[in-house]
Amino acid sequence: MGTEIPRSAEISESLLPESGKIATVLDHDEHVPEWKEQITVRGLAVSALLGTLFCIITHKLNLTVGIIPSLNVAAGLLGFFFVKSWTGFLSKLGFTVKPFTKQENTVIQTCVVACYGLAFSGGFGSYLIAMDEKTYKLIGADYPGNHAEDVINPGLWWMIGFLFVVSFLGLFSLVPLRKVMVLDYKLTYPSGTATAMLINSFHTNSGAELAGNQVKCLGKYLSLSLVWSCFKWFFSGVGDACGFDNFPTLGLTLFKNTFYFDFSPTYVGCGLICPHIVNCSVLLGAIISWGFLWPFVSQHAGDWYPADLGSNDFKGLYGYKVFIAIAIILGDGLYNLVKIIAVTVKEICSNSSRHLNLPIVTNVLDDSEASEILLVKKKRDEVFLKDRIPLGFAVSGYVGLAAISTAVIPMIFPPLKWYFVLCSYFIAPALAFCNSYGTGLTDWSLASTYGKIGLFIIASVVGSDGGVIAGLAACGVMMSIVSTAADLMQDFKTGYLTLSSAKSMFVSQLVGTAMGCVIAPLTFWLFWTAFDIGDPNGPYKAPYAVIFREMAILGIEGFAELPKHCLALCYGFFIAALFVNLLRDITPPKISQFIPIPMAMAVPFYIGAYFAIDMFVGTVILFVWERINRKDADDFAGAVASGLICGDGIWTIPSAILSILRINPPICMYFGPSLAR
């Protein structure tokens, strides 16, 4: 799982054409390459390279804080840069090169997002790692419902096999409905629309010039971030208490409560990308939990829970941290699930979505502009419907993959019997439709929420004899299907607006998914081999591993042996999450934009406040930048943020190699109170 930020939030507004000027970006007479010509060897090579980089970044974020911003801008910019640089280099050498089209750019974008998306939906920071021995021991061997039999440690080959048998079904589940979702219902898919406008702008003269400047900016901050991360390493010593990552910038007292700036380019970059309300919500959650709630609960040690317990004992303060975070996450997820299902049903029943106009044609237009836009729309419709994906192919593909998956998954996870898997695949297309439709309306995918529903149901049905593993595996099956189905529809929308063939979009999704099935486990294995994953006191806490395992145990045992007043606090925060979400929906936009997001608030409850400080620094930088020069901030904030995140992510590779070779940093920079004379 992880908290994934809606992708449209990061698209630079300056790259989106004005509503009435779409005809200057799209020409209804332009030549559209055949679908096979849109998929090139150079495009796939660039996709594999960027997919590897973004998988590493996603794993790092997933295993540290669990907040994953979109990297679509970076994928689009870097894909454009690599292919343009390659074609320019070959042209200077006298070779004849194939022109780089926006359709090829769209294929690269689709392939990269499909690849690194599996680093998120593949469960490497949530349901898969929740099965391992370290998470089992962290919860406690004597904890009710936590059995030694419910342990499966990560293995490279079984993880690759698992992803191959579950990751493709979502792609086949909704292919027959692509015309209904994109043309008939005219769902906006805001992220897909914004991505398409971004790619369209790259392939105009002015847009290409801006994209070139953004790439230079991204490269500069990538280099700075890489050098800074390397410099920090020399002072990080051995253990978890050294270096800039443990710098008490706000004083030692606040440092003990995890309030400090840890000089992380990644988290500052996340703060630049994520909307201001997300960053402020994270900081507010940190202040409520680590500033007030946990110190208050700690004062009752010896009364509410035994005072001599370890810092990671679920019968003590650690239990409050985990279960209250779970309560907020479930409250937020449940509210948004009900809300989006209600909106979906209402839209389908009233058919009002047929009258929704795309944002690009909402202005009042004169006759010539209206005629031009109608011609462009006709051209798009023709291209989108030209290369059909046969219904029989989609149905037979889904049935065949479901049969293989039903046979293979019980071999990997024996407690998840074949009939549970089969039932999941009967239900999955309906849930995939709900999630895809909801994503098209709201730009918010609830894949992890559907996964949690499957987790609770299967865990409770299987019971104490294997219910934890069965529930976690079922969560993975459900998440993979509904997530990839929504991503595919998003890509169909992008392809529709860039005059890319639906068949090339589908094939690039298949190729990107196949890449992700190999690259995501391999890059995770780098982390697993080099670092101490799951250590609650280390940098790679894997916070959602404990949360997902506890959810599975809750599905079996209920609320057994919680610390005193913990259940009452969980109820309170669960209801508060529902109320705050309701308040966000019923208040006017000028007020609701200042109401915090419960899901974002929940993350620091368990992890700590340090990354909230970093993200808030990022949002303050962006806020000041927007006040000084709004256009400059709109043009380059995404590039700066992507550079900071990518540079820090690249350093992970040499850092992991040094760790594997047992080469330790030479200096431990440590801070402590001065000794009294």
XYZ file of C-alpha atoms in Angstrom:
677
model
C 0.000 0.000 0.000
C 1.190 3.512 0.756
C -0.468 6.863 0.436
C -0.448 7.689 -3.257
C -0.968 11.293 -4.277
C -3.374 11.929 -7.185
C -1.284 12.292 -10.309
C -2.915 15.377 -11.765
C -1.717 17.496 -8.873
C 1.774 17.759 -10.296
C 1.131 18.631 -13.931
C 2.444 22.086 -14.668
C -0.457 24.365 -15.548
C 1.652 26.259 -18.059
C 1.921 23.120 -20.159
C -1.836 22.786 -20.556
C -3.246 24.594 -23.573
C -6.001 27.105 -23.049
C -9.480 25.740 -23.559
C -10.169 27.455 -26.820
C -6.749 26.881 -28.318
C -6.583 23.129 -28.500
C -6.612 23.277 -32.283
C -3.172 24.911 -32.218
C -1.823 21.840 -30.453
C -3.715 19.165 -32.355
C -4.118 19.320 -36.119
C -6.940 17.240 -37.520
C -4.901 16.744 -40.732
C -1.722 15.483 -39.047
C -0.339 12.091 -39.978
C -0.865 9.359 -37.373
C 1.641 6.464 -37.464
C 0.373 2.896 -37.519
C 0.165 1.298 -34.084
C 3.237 -0.890 -34.670
C 5.278 2.190 -35.607
C 4.359 3.838 -32.306
C 6.195 1.103 -30.378
C 9.929 1.326 -31.032
C 13.031 -0.452 -29.733
C 14.527 2.853 -28.545
C 11.295 3.679 -26.743
C 11.255 0.333 -24.944
C 14.940 0.723 -23.991
C 14.267 4.160 -22.493
C 11.185 2.754 -20.746
C 13.232 -0.019 -19.119
C 15.887 2.462 -17.949
C 13.387 4.923 -16.481
C 11.250 2.099 -15.089
C 14.258 0.826 -13.134
C 15.035 4.287 -11.747
C 11.445 4.959 -10.720
C 11.050 1.496 -9.178
C 14.043 2.272 -6.950
C 12.545 5.628 -5.961
C 9.124 4.086 -5.285
C 10.634 1.327 -3.129
C 12.622 3.862 -1.137
C 9.542 5.966 -0.437
C 7.359 2.921 0.230
C 9.848 1.436 2.697
C 10.520 4.693 4.550
C 7.351 6.797 4.859
C 4.787 5.238 2.525
C 3.897 8.505 0.749
C 4.416 8.175 -3.002
C 3.977 11.255 -5.205
C 3.477 10.850 -8.917
C 6.572 10.786 -11.094
C 4.675 11.334 -14.344
C 6.285 14.704 -15.057
C 9.753 13.216 -14.565
C 8.842 10.226 -16.767
C 7.528 12.487 -19.526
C 10.445 14.912 -19.370
C 13.175 12.276 -19.162
C 11.576 10.127 -21.874
C 11.418 13.189 -24.147
C 15.010 14.138 -23.261
C 16.577 10.695 -23.804
C 14.969 10.027 -27.175
C 15.505 13.592 -28.429
C 19.150 13.446 -27.335
C 19.635 10.080 -29.011
C 18.049 11.142 -32.302
C 19.985 14.423 -32.251
C 23.268 12.601 -31.627
C 22.679 10.137 -34.484
C 21.637 12.957 -36.820
C 24.926 14.776 -36.170
C 26.788 11.584 -37.069
C 24.986 11.539 -40.408
C 22.515 8.747 -39.701
C 18.915 8.944 -40.824
C 16.681 8.636 -37.780
C 12.984 8.093 -37.381
C 11.204 11.224 -36.083
C 10.198 11.219 -32.426
C 6.414 11.530 -32.353
C 4.023 12.274 -29.529
C 2.576 8.785 -30.013
C 5.985 7.247 -29.241
C 6.305 9.636 -26.284
C 2.903 8.428 -25.031
C 3.973 4.793 -25.357
C 7.116 5.484 -23.299
C 5.080 7.270 -20.627
C 2.576 4.414 -20.475
C 5.294 1.775 -20.302
C 7.232 3.544 -17.519
C 4.146 4.159 -15.371
C 3.001 0.534 -15.803
C 6.476 -0.658 -14.776
C 6.996 1.427 -11.644
C 3.316 1.107 -10.710
C 4.033 -2.518 -9.762
C 6.581 -1.319 -7.198
C 3.551 0.211 -5.457
C 0.716 -2.259 -6.138
C 3.069 -5.269 -5.896
C 2.976 -4.993 -2.111
C 6.718 -4.686 -1.504
C 6.073 -2.186 1.260
C 2.769 -3.616 2.448
C 1.088 -7.008 2.050
C 4.076 -9.052 0.759
C 6.563 -7.868 3.349
C 3.865 -8.173 6.052
C 4.248 -11.938 5.666
C 7.924 -12.013 6.648
C 9.517 -13.272 9.858
C 10.752 -9.880 10.999
C 7.225 -8.410 10.982
C 5.961 -11.519 12.787
C 8.590 -11.089 15.524
C 7.993 -7.347 15.749
C 4.335 -7.909 16.576
C 5.313 -10.627 19.045
C 5.237 -14.421 19.055
C 2.818 -14.381 22.010
C 0.424 -11.908 20.373
C -3.056 -13.455 19.833
C -3.565 -14.481 16.209
C 0.093 -13.983 15.266
C 1.316 -17.497 14.478
C 4.751 -18.708 13.381
C 3.060 -20.758 10.647
C 1.870 -17.515 9.026
C 5.348 -16.545 7.837
C 6.626 -16.468 4.256
C 9.900 -14.620 3.791
C 10.502 -12.649 0.587
C 12.038 -14.691 -2.215
C 13.027 -13.262 -5.573
C 11.638 -16.060 -7.731
C 8.292 -16.538 -6.030
C 7.700 -12.757 -6.015
C 8.389 -12.573 -9.759
C 6.085 -15.554 -10.344
C 3.327 -14.070 -8.189
C 3.419 -10.744 -10.058
C 3.290 -12.490 -13.431
C 0.159 -14.468 -12.514
C -1.807 -11.557 -10.959
C -0.685 -8.357 -12.720
C -2.125 -8.922 -16.206
C -5.723 -9.794 -15.353
C -6.722 -6.188 -14.703
C -5.593 -5.256 -18.211
C -8.016 -7.749 -19.778
C -10.932 -7.177 -17.395
C -12.180 -3.847 -18.796
C -10.773 -3.712 -22.349
C -14.246 -4.321 -23.872
C -15.540 -1.209 -22.052
C -12.919 1.234 -23.333
C -15.334 2.866 -25.815
C -18.049 3.138 -23.170
C -15.744 4.735 -20.582
C -13.852 7.140 -22.866
C -16.287 8.021 -25.670
C -19.799 7.316 -24.382
C -19.496 8.395 -20.736
C -16.773 10.954 -21.630
C -15.064 10.412 -18.279
C -12.440 13.086 -17.779
C -9.662 11.025 -16.091
C -7.939 14.259 -14.981
C -4.454 12.730 -14.702
C -4.749 11.105 -18.125
C -5.985 14.352 -19.662
C -3.228 16.408 -18.025
C -0.568 13.908 -19.113
C -1.856 14.026 -22.688
C -1.755 17.823 -22.733
C 1.780 17.695 -21.342
C 2.921 15.335 -24.122
C 1.080 17.329 -26.811
C 2.850 20.491 -25.656
C 6.279 18.813 -25.888
C 5.760 18.375 -29.606
C 5.099 22.046 -30.398
C 7.918 24.569 -30.908
C 7.239 26.578 -27.756
C 6.502 23.469 -25.692
C 9.709 21.753 -26.827
C 11.745 24.804 -25.790
C 10.121 24.837 -22.335
C 10.603 21.072 -22.003
C 14.296 21.498 -22.824
C 14.669 24.119 -20.083
C 12.816 21.884 -17.640
C 15.148 18.977 -18.432
C 18.182 21.213 -17.757
C 16.619 22.253 -14.451
C 15.868 18.633 -13.550
C 19.436 17.613 -14.390
C 20.926 20.397 -12.271
C 18.945 19.510 -9.171
C 19.447 15.792 -9.779
C 23.212 16.391 -9.700
C 22.988 18.535 -6.563
C 20.832 15.926 -4.833
C 23.171 13.094 -5.829
C 26.268 14.965 -4.576
C 24.523 15.940 -1.328
C 23.366 12.362 -0.661
C 26.918 11.133 -1.258
C 28.295 13.805 1.108
C 25.784 12.836 3.809
C 26.868 9.200 3.606
C 30.393 9.968 4.847
C 28.981 11.207 8.177
C 26.325 8.516 8.725
C 28.618 6.075 10.579
C 27.467 2.660 11.760
C 23.996 2.277 13.281
C 20.985 4.551 13.145
C 21.974 7.477 15.375
C 24.617 9.162 13.202
C 24.703 11.743 10.431
C 22.492 14.440 8.999
C 19.527 12.049 9.135
C 19.638 12.488 12.928
C 20.460 16.205 13.113
C 18.547 17.866 16.032
C 17.834 21.040 14.076
C 14.998 22.082 16.422
C 16.736 21.106 19.656
C 17.236 17.852 21.545
C 13.866 17.968 23.321
C 11.911 18.099 20.066
C 14.357 15.624 18.518
C 13.266 13.009 21.066
C 9.719 13.432 19.748
C 11.001 13.065 16.134
C 10.630 16.784 15.309
C 13.728 17.620 13.272
C 14.798 18.425 9.718
C 16.809 15.499 8.340
C 18.109 17.156 5.144
C 16.439 14.613 2.850
C 16.199 15.786 -0.806
C 13.535 13.127 -1.419
C 11.098 14.408 1.200
C 11.695 18.061 0.283
C 11.003 17.075 -3.324
C 7.795 15.349 -2.239
C 6.783 18.569 -0.520
C 7.323 20.484 -3.772
C 5.209 18.015 -5.780
C 2.385 17.282 -3.348
C -0.426 19.830 -2.972
C -0.088 22.271 -0.075
C -3.061 20.717 1.725
C -1.379 17.284 1.707
C 1.847 18.636 3.212
C -0.014 20.690 5.823
C -2.188 17.662 6.683
C 0.932 15.546 7.252
C 2.423 18.216 9.527
C -0.853 18.608 11.432
C -0.998 14.847 11.960
C 2.583 14.932 13.274
C 1.783 17.762 15.696
C -1.373 16.057 17.005
C 0.320 12.677 17.489
C 3.948 13.372 18.435
C 3.339 16.823 19.874
C 0.359 16.025 22.112
C -1.145 12.523 21.943
C 1.907 10.282 22.430
C 3.404 12.442 25.236
C -0.029 12.353 26.938
C -0.309 8.564 26.613
C 3.304 8.173 27.821
C 2.428 10.014 31.028
C 0.038 7.147 31.864
C 2.701 4.434 31.547
C 2.254 2.092 34.470
C -1.502 2.706 34.505
C -2.699 2.268 30.930
C 0.080 -0.179 30.052
C 3.111 -1.702 31.815
C 5.912 0.860 32.086
C 8.727 -1.646 31.510
C 7.715 -2.684 27.979
C 10.034 -2.250 24.995
C 9.515 0.596 22.531
C 8.127 -1.832 19.909
C 5.795 -3.852 22.133
C 2.174 -3.847 20.958
C 0.928 -3.965 24.544
C 2.484 -0.540 25.122
C 2.740 2.837 23.368
C 3.589 1.112 20.075
C 0.136 -0.475 20.061
C -1.535 2.948 20.306
C 0.557 4.240 17.391
C -0.290 1.349 15.070
C -3.983 0.890 15.863
C -4.908 4.584 15.852
C -3.155 4.955 12.476
C -5.151 1.945 11.206
C -8.398 3.497 12.509
C -7.789 6.756 10.606
C -6.764 4.936 7.400
C -9.843 2.686 7.517
C -12.169 5.611 8.302
C -10.831 7.639 5.392
C -10.835 4.643 3.019
C -14.356 3.560 3.950
C -15.776 7.062 3.517
C -14.194 7.559 0.092
C -15.210 4.079 -1.042
C -18.874 4.700 -0.191
C -18.699 8.196 -1.671
C -17.218 7.106 -5.009
C -19.571 4.123 -5.341
C -22.507 6.467 -4.649
C -21.250 8.981 -7.229
C -20.684 6.195 -9.744
C -24.160 4.732 -9.300
C -25.745 8.187 -9.485
C -23.878 9.064 -12.686
C -24.689 5.774 -14.374
C -28.362 5.890 -13.409
C -28.896 9.502 -14.452
C -26.609 9.212 -17.476
C -25.558 12.757 -16.703
C -21.958 11.897 -17.476
C -22.939 11.897 -21.147
C -23.307 15.657 -20.856
C -19.970 16.231 -19.147
C -17.679 18.223 -21.424
C -13.959 17.753 -21.439
C -12.154 20.691 -19.827
C -10.545 21.566 -23.153
C -13.849 22.551 -24.826
C -15.724 24.365 -22.086
C -15.108 27.913 -23.355
C -17.572 29.763 -25.553
C -16.229 29.356 -29.076
C -16.908 31.078 -32.365
C -18.005 29.063 -35.392
C -14.522 28.513 -36.822
C -13.108 27.342 -33.481
C -16.093 25.059 -32.883
C -15.725 23.577 -36.357
C -12.002 22.994 -35.802
C -12.620 21.262 -32.481
C -15.316 19.053 -34.002
C -12.853 18.002 -36.708
C -10.211 17.235 -34.093
C -12.739 15.205 -32.071
C -13.729 13.276 -35.191
C -10.068 12.536 -35.894
C -9.551 11.331 -32.309
C -12.605 9.086 -32.462
C -11.449 7.557 -35.735
C -7.950 6.823 -34.412
C -9.274 5.480 -31.110
C -11.732 3.096 -32.793
C -9.513 2.133 -35.735
C -7.346 -0.561 -34.122
C -9.862 -2.682 -32.298
C -8.966 -5.152 -29.565
C -11.252 -8.143 -30.255
C -13.763 -8.985 -27.527
C -12.921 -12.669 -27.816
C -9.240 -11.930 -27.238
C -9.993 -9.944 -24.078
C -12.406 -12.524 -22.657
C -10.232 -15.522 -23.482
C -7.192 -13.688 -22.098
C -8.953 -12.984 -18.792
C -10.336 -16.521 -18.482
C -7.008 -18.137 -19.385
C -4.993 -15.960 -16.990
C -7.572 -16.497 -14.238
C -7.294 -20.260 -14.690
C -3.483 -20.156 -14.516
C -3.583 -17.846 -11.518
C -6.158 -19.996 -9.710
C -3.843 -22.994 -10.068
C -0.553 -21.237 -9.251
C -1.396 -18.896 -6.348
C -2.296 -21.716 -3.903
C 1.138 -23.207 -4.628
C 2.782 -19.949 -3.526
C 0.361 -19.287 -0.637
C -1.136 -22.651 0.460
C -3.686 -21.155 2.931
C -5.344 -19.251 0.044
C -7.319 -22.108 -1.501
C -8.129 -22.195 -5.186
C -11.834 -21.528 -4.671
C -11.075 -18.255 -2.860
C -8.928 -17.148 -5.793
C -11.633 -18.165 -8.271
C -14.298 -16.230 -6.345
C -12.016 -13.180 -6.353
C -11.779 -13.325 -10.131
C -15.569 -13.533 -10.498
C -15.999 -10.403 -8.376
C -12.926 -8.496 -9.593
C -14.270 -7.105 -12.921
C -17.182 -5.407 -11.133
C -14.838 -3.852 -8.570
C -12.407 -2.893 -11.341
C -15.234 -1.110 -13.143
C -16.229 0.780 -9.981
C -12.635 1.826 -9.343
C -11.999 2.826 -12.966
C -15.227 4.816 -13.170
C -14.500 6.510 -9.846
C -10.963 7.333 -10.983
C -12.375 8.855 -14.152
C -14.644 11.131 -12.110
C -12.448 12.000 -9.130
C -8.845 11.077 -10.130
C -8.541 9.027 -6.941
C -7.866 5.293 -7.190
C -9.071 3.262 -4.203
C -7.161 0.104 -5.113
C -5.694 -0.276 -1.617
C -9.154 0.092 -0.065
C -10.554 -2.713 -2.233
C -7.489 -4.735 -1.265
C -8.188 -4.203 2.453
C -11.783 -5.352 1.976
C -10.511 -8.586 0.419
C -7.979 -8.903 3.236
C -10.592 -8.657 5.995
C -13.109 -10.969 4.298
C -10.668 -13.767 3.423
C -8.793 -13.562 6.750
C -12.038 -13.836 8.724
C -13.361 -16.715 6.567
C -10.140 -18.766 6.697
C -9.702 -18.134 10.426
C -6.719 -18.735 12.667
C -5.373 -21.629 10.585
C -3.594 -19.637 7.867
C -5.930 -16.648 7.773
C -3.133 -14.064 7.972
C -1.301 -15.328 4.874
C -4.555 -15.985 2.996
C -5.870 -12.487 3.756
C -2.636 -10.745 2.754
C -2.388 -12.743 -0.484
C -6.048 -12.021 -1.321
C -5.333 -8.340 -0.737
C -2.586 -8.545 -3.350
C -4.819 -10.270 -5.881
C -7.567 -7.657 -5.521
C -5.214 -4.653 -5.474
C -3.418 -5.766 -8.619
C -6.597 -6.173 -10.660
C -8.402 -2.971 -9.714
C -5.210 -0.884 -9.862
C -4.057 -2.011 -13.319
C -7.598 -1.734 -14.728
C -7.847 1.915 -13.630
C -4.354 2.638 -14.966
C -5.270 1.133 -18.347
C -8.386 3.295 -18.684
C -6.313 6.327 -17.706
C -3.856 5.419 -20.468
C -6.656 4.948 -22.999
C -7.742 8.503 -22.209
C -4.179 9.767 -22.682
C -3.892 7.868 -25.957
C -7.241 9.235 -27.157
C -6.093 12.824 -26.633
C -2.636 12.314 -28.224
C -3.988 10.437 -31.254
C -2.277 7.257 -30.111
C -3.692 3.894 -31.083
C -5.674 2.045 -28.420
C -3.848 -1.105 -29.496
C -0.436 0.511 -28.944
C -1.602 1.680 -25.512
C -2.709 -1.838 -24.615
C 0.504 -3.429 -25.891
C 2.682 -0.849 -24.109
C 0.769 -1.562 -20.895
C 1.422 -5.282 -21.380
C 5.124 -4.684 -22.039
C 5.459 -2.225 -19.141
C 3.711 -4.655 -16.808
C 5.999 -7.485 -17.933
C 9.008 -5.237 -17.278
C 7.633 -4.359 -13.854
C 7.124 -8.026 -12.963
C 10.906 -8.460 -13.241
C 12.325 -5.009 -12.453
C 10.202 -4.293 -9.351
C 11.242 -7.514 -7.508
C 14.883 -7.124 -8.596
C 15.117 -3.544 -7.331
C 13.327 -4.534 -4.116
C 15.839 -7.362 -3.682
C 18.599 -4.753 -3.810
C 17.023 -3.018 -0.792
C 16.281 -6.307 0.974
C 19.868 -7.529 0.599
C 21.625 -4.261 1.409
C 19.537 -2.724 4.194
C 17.786 -3.760 7.394
C 14.226 -3.631 6.100
C 11.513 -3.519 8.751
C 13.661 -2.242 11.639
C 11.346 0.214 13.459
C 14.359 2.230 14.607
C 16.101 2.328 11.225
C 15.527 4.384 8.079
C 13.684 1.570 6.250
C 10.848 0.968 8.709
C 8.460 -0.510 6.115
C 5.630 1.077 8.134
C 2.728 -0.510 6.280
C 4.052 -4.052 6.781
C 3.059 -3.997 10.460
C -0.207 -2.207 9.678
C -1.281 -4.761 7.046
C -0.367 -7.750 9.226
C -2.302 -6.244 12.118
C -5.308 -5.752 9.814
C -5.199 -9.439 8.912
C -4.980 -10.386 12.609
C -7.898 -8.058 13.373
C -9.937 -9.884 10.733
C -9.337 -13.126 12.636
C -9.112 -12.224 16.309
C -10.915 -8.904 16.607
C -9.631 -6.403 19.167
C -7.755 -8.757 21.454
C -5.446 -7.531 24.195
C -5.296 -3.877 23.171
C -3.788 -1.472 25.724
C -6.155 0.380 28.052
C -8.370 2.991 26.310
C -6.772 2.137 22.945
C -10.052 0.855 21.471
C -11.917 3.996 22.614
C -9.257 6.195 21.015
C -9.479 4.132 17.804
C -13.262 4.619 17.669
C -12.794 8.339 18.250
C -10.256 8.787 15.466
C -12.254 6.539 13.098
C -15.341 8.733 13.578
C -13.195 11.876 13.340
C -11.853 10.692 9.958
C -15.416 10.174 8.688
C -16.503 13.576 10.007
C -13.539 15.486 8.541
C -14.124 13.897 5.119
C -17.811 14.777 5.310
C -16.891 18.332 6.275
C -14.589 18.566 3.259
C -17.469 17.569 0.971
C -20.290 19.708 2.375
C -18.408 22.969 2.841
C -17.786 25.434 -0.018
C -14.483 25.007 -1.901
C -13.058 28.229 -0.459
C -13.380 26.626 2.999
C -12.847 22.935 2.204
C -9.463 23.657 0.608
C -8.169 24.404 4.118
C -9.628 21.279 5.782
C -6.954 18.577 6.279
C -6.989 15.146 4.626
C -7.276 12.338 7.234
C -5.313 9.779 5.178
C -2.328 12.145 5.009
C -2.662 12.948 8.707
C -2.495 9.244 9.614
C 0.966 8.580 8.160
C 3.093 10.399 10.806
C 1.067 8.896 13.679
C 3.090 5.728 13.256
C 6.255 6.796 11.440
C 7.275 10.041 13.136
C 7.318 13.774 12.496
C 10.710 14.180 10.801
C 9.545 13.662 7.213
C 6.583 15.996 7.832
C 9.083 18.754 8.624
C 10.952 18.051 5.372
C 7.764 18.054 3.297
C 6.601 21.257 4.960
C 9.928 22.885 4.054
C 9.209 21.874 0.449
C 5.720 23.343 0.526
C 7.001 26.613 2.089
C 9.625 26.913 -0.673
C 6.921 26.389 -3.300
C 4.526 28.836 -1.591
C 7.156 31.604 -1.501
C 8.227 30.795 -5.068
C 4.623 31.095 -6.274
C 4.277 34.475 -4.591
C 7.499 35.781 -6.149
C 7.030 34.374 -9.675
C 3.961 32.202 -10.246
C 4.762 31.340 -13.875
C 8.318 30.328 -13.047
C 7.080 28.139 -10.197
C 4.444 26.520 -12.425
C 7.059 25.850 -15.119
C 9.891 24.471 -12.999
C 8.680 23.305 -9.564
C 7.897 19.816 -10.864
C 11.317 19.589 -12.538
C 13.138 20.738 -9.374
C 11.198 18.253 -7.236
C 11.768 15.394 -9.671
C 15.488 16.179 -9.774
C 15.753 16.134 -5.976
C 13.886 12.820 -5.749
C 15.729 11.163 -8.661
C 19.197 12.222 -7.464
C 18.605 10.839 -3.982
C 17.111 7.701 -5.540
C 20.143 7.152 -7.784
C 22.449 7.365 -4.751
C 20.552 4.398 -3.296
C 22.299 2.104 -5.820
C 25.949 2.850 -4.835
C 24.852 3.066 -1.183
C 23.360 -0.429 -1.404
C 26.480 -1.788 -3.118
C 28.694 -0.315 -0.372
C 26.430 -1.873 2.247
C 26.544 -5.295 0.557
C 30.357 -5.076 0.437
C 30.335 -4.169 4.157
C 32.044 -0.821 3.514
C 30.911 1.496 6.323
C 30.928 5.310 6.366
C 34.145 6.595 7.955
C 32.596 9.200 10.296
C 29.743 9.132 12.816
C 28.384 12.628 13.378
C 26.415 12.402 16.612
C 24.649 15.011 18.745
C 23.965 14.778 22.462
C 23.507 17.046 25.483
C 26.623 18.818 26.739
C 28.078 17.264 29.878
C 27.703 19.218 33.112
C 31.037 20.315 34.530
